[in-house]
Coordinates of C-alpha atoms (C1' of nucleotides) in Angstrom, one line a residue:
Chain Z
M322 CA 130.5 75.8 90.3
S323 CA 127.1 74.1 90.3
V324 CA 125.4 73.9 93.7
K325 CA 125.2 70.1 93.9
E326 CA 121.7 69.3 92.8
R327 CA 119.9 67.3 95.5
K328 CA 118.2 64.1 94.8
R329 CA 114.5 63.8 95.8
G330 CA 113.2 61.3 98.2
R331 CA 114.7 59.5 101.2
P332 CA 118.5 59.4 101.0
G333 CA 120.5 56.2 101.2
R334 CA 121.9 55.0 104.5
S335 CA 125.3 56.1 103.3
Q336 CA 124.8 59.8 103.4
G337 CA 124.2 60.7 107.0
Q338 CA 120.7 61.4 108.0
L339 CA 119.6 64.7 109.5
T340 CA 118.9 64.7 113.2
S341 CA 117.1 67.3 115.4
D342 CA 120.4 67.8 117.3
L343 CA 122.3 68.6 114.1
I344 CA 119.5 71.0 113.2
V345 CA 119.5 72.7 116.6
S346 CA 123.2 73.0 116.7
T347 CA 123.4 74.5 113.3
A348 CA 120.7 77.0 114.2
R349 CA 122.6 77.7 117.3
S350 CA 125.8 78.6 115.6
L351 CA 124.0 80.7 112.9
M352 CA 122.3 82.6 115.7
Q353 CA 125.6 83.3 117.4
K354 CA 127.3 84.2 114.2
N355 CA 124.7 86.6 112.8
G356 CA 123.4 87.9 116.1
K357 CA 119.8 87.1 115.3
V358 CA 117.3 84.3 114.8
P359 CA 118.1 82.6 111.6
S360 CA 115.4 81.9 109.0
I361 CA 114.5 78.3 108.4
R362 CA 116.0 78.7 104.9
Q363 CA 119.2 79.8 106.4
V364 CA 119.4 76.8 108.7
S365 CA 118.6 74.4 106.0
G366 CA 121.0 76.1 103.6
A367 CA 123.8 75.6 106.1
L368 CA 122.8 72.0 106.4
G369 CA 122.8 71.6 102.6
V370 CA 119.2 70.4 102.8
D371 CA 115.9 71.7 101.6
A372 CA 114.0 74.0 103.9
M373 CA 111.0 71.6 104.3
A374 CA 113.3 68.9 105.7
I375 CA 113.4 70.8 108.9
Y376 CA 109.6 70.3 109.3
H377 CA 110.1 66.6 109.5
Y378 CA 111.8 67.1 112.8
F379 CA 110.1 70.2 114.2
S380 CA 106.4 71.0 113.7
N381 CA 107.2 74.7 113.2
K382 CA 109.8 77.2 113.7
S383 CA 109.0 78.0 117.2
A384 CA 109.4 74.4 118.2
L385 CA 113.0 74.5 116.9
L386 CA 113.7 77.6 118.8
E387 CA 112.3 76.1 122.0
A388 CA 114.5 73.1 121.5
L389 CA 117.4 75.5 120.9
T390 CA 116.6 77.3 124.2
V391 CA 116.3 74.0 126.2
S392 CA 119.7 73.0 124.9
L393 CA 121.3 76.2 126.1
I394 CA 119.6 77.1 129.3
D395 CA 121.7 74.8 131.5
D396 CA 124.8 76.6 130.5
I397 CA 124.1 79.3 133.1
Y398 CA 126.3 79.4 136.1
E399 CA 125.4 77.3 139.1
P400 CA 126.0 79.2 142.3
T401 CA 127.4 77.5 145.3
V402 CA 125.7 77.9 148.6
D403 CA 128.8 78.2 150.7
G404 CA 130.6 81.1 149.0
N405 CA 130.0 84.8 149.3
W406 CA 126.5 85.1 148.3
Q407 CA 127.0 88.5 146.6
V408 CA 129.9 87.2 144.5
E409 CA 127.8 84.1 143.6
L410 CA 124.8 86.3 142.7
E411 CA 127.0 88.5 140.5
R412 CA 128.5 85.5 138.7
L413 CA 125.0 84.0 138.1
C414 CA 123.7 87.2 136.7
K415 CA 126.5 87.9 134.5
S416 CA 126.5 84.4 133.1
Y417 CA 122.8 84.7 132.4
L418 CA 123.4 88.0 130.7
A419 CA 126.2 86.7 128.6
L420 CA 124.1 83.8 127.4
L421 CA 121.3 86.0 126.5
Q422 CA 123.6 88.3 124.7
T423 CA 125.4 85.5 122.8
Y424 CA 122.1 84.2 121.5
P425 CA 119.8 87.1 120.7
G426 CA 116.3 85.9 120.3
L427 CA 116.7 83.4 123.2
L428 CA 115.1 85.9 125.6
E429 CA 111.8 86.1 123.6
T430 CA 111.6 82.4 123.1
L431 CA 112.2 81.9 126.7
L432 CA 109.5 84.2 127.8
T433 CA 107.0 83.0 125.1
M434 CA 107.4 79.3 125.6
D435 CA 104.4 77.3 126.7
T436 CA 106.6 75.0 128.8
F437 CA 107.9 77.1 131.7
G438 CA 110.8 74.8 132.7
P439 CA 113.6 76.8 130.9
A440 CA 112.3 80.1 132.0
Q441 CA 112.3 78.9 135.6
R442 CA 115.9 77.7 135.3
F443 CA 117.4 81.1 136.1
S444 CA 114.9 81.6 138.9
E445 CA 116.0 78.2 140.5
R446 CA 119.6 79.2 140.3
L447 CA 118.7 82.5 141.7
A448 CA 117.0 80.8 144.6
L449 CA 120.2 78.9 145.2
A450 CA 122.3 82.1 145.3
L451 CA 119.8 83.7 147.7
T452 CA 119.4 80.8 150.3
P453 CA 122.3 81.9 152.5
L454 CA 120.4 85.0 153.2
R455 CA 117.5 83.1 154.9
L456 CA 115.0 85.7 153.8
S457 CA 111.3 85.5 154.8
E458 CA 109.2 83.8 152.2
A459 CA 107.6 87.0 151.0
T460 CA 110.8 88.9 150.7
F461 CA 112.4 86.0 148.9
T462 CA 109.7 86.0 146.2
D463 CA 109.9 89.8 145.8
A464 CA 113.7 89.6 145.4
Q465 CA 113.4 86.8 142.9
D466 CA 110.8 88.7 140.9
L467 CA 112.8 92.0 141.0
I468 CA 116.1 90.4 139.9
V469 CA 114.6 88.1 137.2
D470 CA 112.6 90.9 135.5
Y471 CA 115.5 93.4 136.0
M472 CA 117.8 91.0 134.2
H473 CA 115.4 90.6 131.4
G474 CA 115.1 94.3 131.0
V475 CA 118.8 94.7 130.9
A476 CA 119.1 91.9 128.4
L477 CA 116.5 93.4 126.2
A478 CA 118.2 96.8 126.4
M479 CA 121.6 95.2 125.5
Q480 CA 120.0 93.4 122.6
C481 CA 118.4 96.4 121.2
N482 CA 121.4 98.5 121.7
P483 CA 124.4 96.2 121.4
D484 CA 127.1 98.9 121.1
N485 CA 126.1 101.2 123.8
L486 CA 126.0 98.8 126.8
S487 CA 128.4 96.3 128.5
S488 CA 127.4 93.6 131.0
D489 CA 129.1 95.7 133.7
C490 CA 126.1 98.1 133.7
I491 CA 124.4 95.8 136.1
D492 CA 126.9 96.4 138.9
G493 CA 125.3 99.4 140.4
A494 CA 121.7 98.2 140.4
L495 CA 122.7 94.8 141.6
G496 CA 124.6 96.4 144.5
L497 CA 121.5 98.3 145.4
V498 CA 119.5 95.2 145.5
C499 CA 122.1 93.5 147.6
K500 CA 122.0 96.3 150.2
A501 CA 118.3 96.0 150.3
L502 CA 118.5 92.3 151.0
E503 CA 121.1 92.6 153.7
V504 CA 118.8 94.9 155.5
S505 CA 115.8 92.8 155.0
R506 CA 117.6 89.7 156.2
Chain N
M536 CA 80.5 95.0 96.1
S537 CA 83.5 96.3 94.3
V538 CA 86.4 97.7 96.4
K539 CA 86.3 101.1 94.9
E540 CA 89.1 101.2 92.3
R541 CA 91.5 104.0 93.1
K542 CA 92.8 106.5 90.6
R543 CA 96.4 106.8 90.1
G544 CA 98.4 110.0 90.5
R545 CA 98.0 112.9 92.9
P546 CA 94.4 113.3 94.1
G547 CA 92.4 116.5 93.6
R548 CA 92.2 119.0 96.5
S549 CA 88.7 117.8 97.2
Q550 CA 89.5 114.4 98.6
G551 CA 91.5 115.1 101.8
Q552 CA 95.1 114.5 101.6
L553 CA 97.0 111.9 103.7
T554 CA 99.0 113.3 106.6
S555 CA 101.6 111.7 108.8
D556 CA 99.4 112.3 111.8
L557 CA 96.5 110.4 110.1
I558 CA 99.0 107.6 109.3
V559 CA 100.3 107.5 112.9
S560 CA 96.9 107.5 114.5
T561 CA 95.6 104.8 112.2
A562 CA 98.6 102.7 113.0
R563 CA 98.1 103.4 116.7
S564 CA 94.6 102.2 116.7
L565 CA 95.4 99.0 114.7
M566 CA 98.2 98.3 117.1
Q567 CA 95.8 98.6 120.0
K568 CA 93.1 96.6 118.4
N569 CA 95.2 93.7 117.2
G570 CA 97.7 93.6 120.0
K571 CA 100.7 93.8 117.7
V572 CA 102.5 95.9 115.3
P573 CA 100.5 96.3 112.1
S574 CA 101.9 95.7 108.6
I575 CA 102.3 98.6 106.3
R576 CA 99.7 97.0 104.1
Q577 CA 97.3 96.8 107.0
V578 CA 97.7 100.4 107.8
S579 CA 97.3 101.5 104.3
G580 CA 94.4 99.3 103.9
A581 CA 92.6 100.9 106.9
L582 CA 93.3 104.3 105.3
G583 CA 91.9 103.2 101.9
V584 CA 95.2 103.9 100.3
D585 CA 98.1 102.1 98.5
A586 CA 100.7 100.8 100.7
M587 CA 103.4 102.8 99.0
A588 CA 101.7 106.0 99.9
I589 CA 102.9 105.6 103.3
Y590 CA 106.5 105.9 102.1
H591 CA 105.9 109.4 101.0
Y592 CA 105.5 110.3 104.6
F593 CA 108.0 108.0 106.3
S594 CA 111.1 106.8 104.9
N595 CA 110.6 103.2 106.2
K596 CA 108.5 101.3 108.6
S597 CA 110.6 102.0 111.6
A598 CA 110.4 105.7 111.1
L599 CA 106.6 105.3 111.4
L600 CA 106.9 103.3 114.5
E601 CA 109.2 105.8 116.0
A602 CA 106.8 108.6 115.2
L603 CA 104.1 106.5 116.9
T604 CA 106.2 106.1 119.9
V605 CA 107.0 109.7 120.2
S606 CA 103.3 110.5 120.0
L607 CA 102.5 108.2 122.8
I608 CA 105.3 108.6 125.3
D609 CA 104.0 111.7 126.9
D610 CA 100.9 109.9 128.1
I611 CA 102.7 108.4 131.0
Y612 CA 101.8 109.7 134.4
E613 CA 103.6 112.8 135.5
P614 CA 104.3 112.4 139.3
T615 CA 104.0 115.3 141.6
V616 CA 106.9 116.1 144.0
D617 CA 104.9 117.0 147.0
G618 CA 102.8 113.8 147.4
N619 CA 103.7 110.5 149.0
W620 CA 106.6 109.5 146.9
Q621 CA 105.8 105.7 147.1
V622 CA 102.3 106.3 145.9
E623 CA 103.6 108.6 143.0
L624 CA 106.2 106.0 142.1
E625 CA 103.6 103.3 141.9
R626 CA 101.3 105.4 139.8
L627 CA 104.1 106.3 137.5
C628 CA 105.2 102.6 137.1
K629 CA 101.7 101.3 136.5
S630 CA 100.9 104.0 134.0
Y631 CA 104.1 103.1 132.0
L632 CA 103.2 99.5 132.2
A633 CA 99.7 100.0 131.0
L634 CA 101.0 102.1 128.1
L635 CA 103.5 99.4 127.1
Q636 CA 100.8 96.8 127.5
T637 CA 98.2 98.7 125.4
Y638 CA 100.6 99.1 122.5
P639 CA 102.7 96.0 122.2
G640 CA 105.7 96.6 120.0
L641 CA 106.2 100.0 121.6
L642 CA 108.8 98.6 123.9
E643 CA 111.1 97.4 121.3
T644 CA 110.8 100.5 119.2
L645 CA 111.5 102.6 122.3
L646 CA 114.7 100.7 123.1
T647 CA 115.9 100.4 119.5
M648 CA 115.4 104.1 118.5
D649 CA 118.4 106.0 117.6
T650 CA 117.0 109.2 119.1
F651 CA 117.1 108.5 122.9
G652 CA 114.5 111.2 123.9
P653 CA 111.5 109.0 124.2
A654 CA 113.3 106.3 126.1
Q655 CA 114.5 108.8 128.6
R656 CA 111.0 110.1 129.2
F657 CA 110.3 107.5 131.8
S658 CA 113.6 108.0 133.4
E659 CA 112.9 111.7 133.7
R660 CA 109.5 111.1 135.3
L661 CA 111.2 108.6 137.5
A662 CA 113.7 111.1 138.6
L663 CA 110.8 113.4 139.5
A664 CA 109.2 110.7 141.7
L665 CA 112.5 110.0 143.4
T666 CA 113.6 113.6 144.2
P667 CA 111.7 113.8 147.5
L668 CA 114.1 111.1 148.7
R669 CA 117.2 113.2 148.3
L670 CA 119.3 110.2 147.5
S671 CA 123.1 110.5 146.8
E672 CA 123.9 110.8 143.2
A673 CA 125.3 107.3 142.9
T674 CA 122.3 105.7 144.7
F675 CA 119.9 107.7 142.5
T676 CA 121.5 106.5 139.4
D677 CA 121.5 102.9 140.6
A678 CA 117.8 103.2 141.6
Q679 CA 116.9 104.6 138.3
D680 CA 118.7 101.9 136.4
L681 CA 117.1 99.3 138.5
I682 CA 113.6 100.4 138.2
V683 CA 113.8 101.3 134.5
D684 CA 115.1 98.0 133.5
Y685 CA 112.9 96.1 135.9
M686 CA 109.9 97.7 134.3
H687 CA 111.1 96.8 130.9
G688 CA 111.5 93.2 132.0
V689 CA 108.1 93.1 133.4
A690 CA 106.6 94.7 130.2
L691 CA 108.3 92.1 128.1
A692 CA 107.1 89.3 130.3
M693 CA 103.5 90.6 130.1
Q694 CA 103.8 91.1 126.4
C695 CA 105.1 87.5 125.9
N696 CA 102.6 86.1 128.2
P697 CA 99.5 88.2 128.1
D698 CA 97.1 86.0 129.9
N699 CA 99.2 85.0 132.8
L700 CA 100.2 88.3 134.2
S701 CA 98.5 91.4 135.6
S702 CA 100.1 94.8 136.2
D703 CA 99.7 94.2 140.0
C704 CA 102.6 91.8 139.8
I705 CA 104.9 94.6 140.3
D706 CA 103.7 95.5 143.8
G707 CA 106.0 93.1 145.7
A708 CA 109.2 93.9 143.9
L709 CA 108.5 97.7 143.9
G710 CA 107.9 97.5 147.6
L711 CA 111.2 95.9 148.1
V712 CA 112.9 98.6 146.1
C713 CA 111.1 101.2 148.2
K714 CA 112.3 99.7 151.4
A715 CA 115.8 99.7 150.0
L716 CA 115.6 103.3 149.1
E717 CA 114.2 104.4 152.4
V718 CA 117.2 102.9 154.1
S719 CA 119.7 104.4 151.6
R720 CA 118.1 107.8 152.1
Chain C
dC821 C1' 108.2 40.4 96.8
dT822 C1' 105.2 43.5 98.5
dT823 C1' 104.1 47.2 101.0
dA824 C1' 103.8 50.7 104.6
dA825 C1' 106.6 53.9 106.7
dA826 C1' 110.1 57.3 106.8
dA827 C1' 113.0 61.0 104.9
dT828 C1' 113.6 64.0 101.7
dT829 C1' 112.7 67.6 97.7
dC830 C1' 109.6 70.5 94.9
dT831 C1' 106.1 73.6 94.1
dA832 C1' 103.2 76.9 95.6
dC833 C1' 100.6 80.3 98.6
dG834 C1' 100.1 84.3 101.1
dC835 C1' 102.4 87.3 103.8
dT836 C1' 106.2 90.9 104.6
dG837 C1' 109.1 95.5 103.6
dT838 C1' 110.1 98.4 99.9
dA839 C1' 112.6 99.9 95.3
dG840 C1' 111.4 102.1 91.0
dA841 C1' 108.5 103.7 87.5
dA842 C1' 104.2 105.6 85.9
dT843 C1' 100.6 108.9 86.5
dA844 C1' 97.9 112.8 87.6
dA845 C1' 96.8 117.1 90.0
dT846 C1' 98.9 121.3 92.0
dG847 C1' 101.0 125.8 92.2
dG848 C1' 104.3 129.1 90.3
dT849 C1' 106.4 131.4 86.2
dT850 C1' 106.1 133.2 82.0
Chain F
dA778 C1' 96.5 130.9 79.2
dA779 C1' 100.4 127.8 78.5
dC780 C1' 104.0 125.5 80.5
dC781 C1' 106.4 122.9 83.9
dA782 C1' 108.7 121.3 88.0
dT783 C1' 106.9 119.5 92.1
dT784 C1' 104.1 116.7 94.8
dA785 C1' 101.0 112.9 96.0
dT786 C1' 99.5 109.0 94.6
dT787 C1' 99.1 104.0 92.4
dC788 C1' 101.1 100.1 90.1
dT789 C1' 104.3 96.5 89.4
dA790 C1' 107.8 93.9 91.0
dC791 C1' 111.3 91.5 93.9
dA792 C1' 113.3 89.0 97.4
dG793 C1' 112.6 87.0 101.6
dC794 C1' 109.6 84.8 105.1
dG795 C1' 106.9 80.4 107.3
dT796 C1' 104.8 76.5 105.8
dA797 C1' 101.0 73.4 103.5
dG798 C1' 100.6 69.6 100.4
dA799 C1' 102.1 66.5 97.0
dA800 C1' 105.7 63.8 94.7
dT801 C1' 109.7 61.0 95.2
dT802 C1' 112.8 57.7 96.8
dT803 C1' 114.8 54.6 100.2
dT804 C1' 114.3 51.6 104.1
dA805 C1' 112.6 48.0 106.9
dA806 C1' 109.0 44.8 108.1
dG807 C1' 105.8 41.1 106.8

DNA sequence: CTTAAAATTCTACGCTGTAGAATAATGGTT
DNA sequence: AACCATTATTCTACAGCGTAGAATTTTAAG
């Protein structure tokens, strides 16, 4: 039952090399399984590799988490401009929430990241969902800010209190926002 | 320049005993100074005491953080029912935001705590600010949910991105909510 | 054939929360 | 005054964390 002693140094071309994608996807599944950000040692353990090997591909842990985030962020729902905008908005929001719930730790990385691209992803899709409304520029920005930060607040609450909250808890507040937007239209 | 070796065992009555309040307030000022949750060793260091002494007063770190949270939560603005409700609402929200910004780490503790009291504190004050509107029960709940989670989202964003955001960033979104509430009144 | 680069492991450091044991002073009982 | 349980404290230690730096081995280029 020995744990397969590993040989030092660069491995031969036979035994598959590590890749950053492999590392990211391993980290992703650990994150999903354990409901929290895995340690570097956990990731490397799951890969059957020394912890420091990770650092050949990522300069530090947060670089890995950022890559993870980038790889996931496009999964959120892309609303269509033609449909019922309220339905599309709800779909978008619930999909975002589901993503943030499935991968706890994503939220913090998303907001902390130096590169804003991923954080803006949801804002962009939100803009899409709101275009049918033809809001004034100011109202549009306010609505975007309100919904984005509201969603992050909900996501954080669900993350801190996993048992007590379901993703349907946004229905009421979102409905209120919709009413507001219909009036401001 | 020796670091004053400490004697083991219970100290004599002369040299003032530790208290949980002293520990909490030390933790508080460290949190404020360093902009993050202090380690137990940092707190004990500032108190000139061994780290494990803390555990005589708190069963674990999160118990200390919860006590800290409880001690701070009443600092948020108490809105008056008579005044202009929009002004009162804004004051309340900005005071909450300022608190969460001054003590980063408070937010997570607040949301994670098993005892909901402190987390409801803001909701209660919010209810106060909204009473002049005489909203229907459903609308009231929705508004409360919306504002609470929005505020937490903003607080988180400011915490993750301290340089980029000021507490005035809530003006627009809050204004939108106010418009919505006036209509639903 | 040599050699630089690349990919990996190993060792180690300082940090974290905290369990468990040792120690010393206190306050109450006899 | 002697004893003793209780209380308040320190010490030692452990497992885990991120990661710096060096050693090691293989690959690929000249």
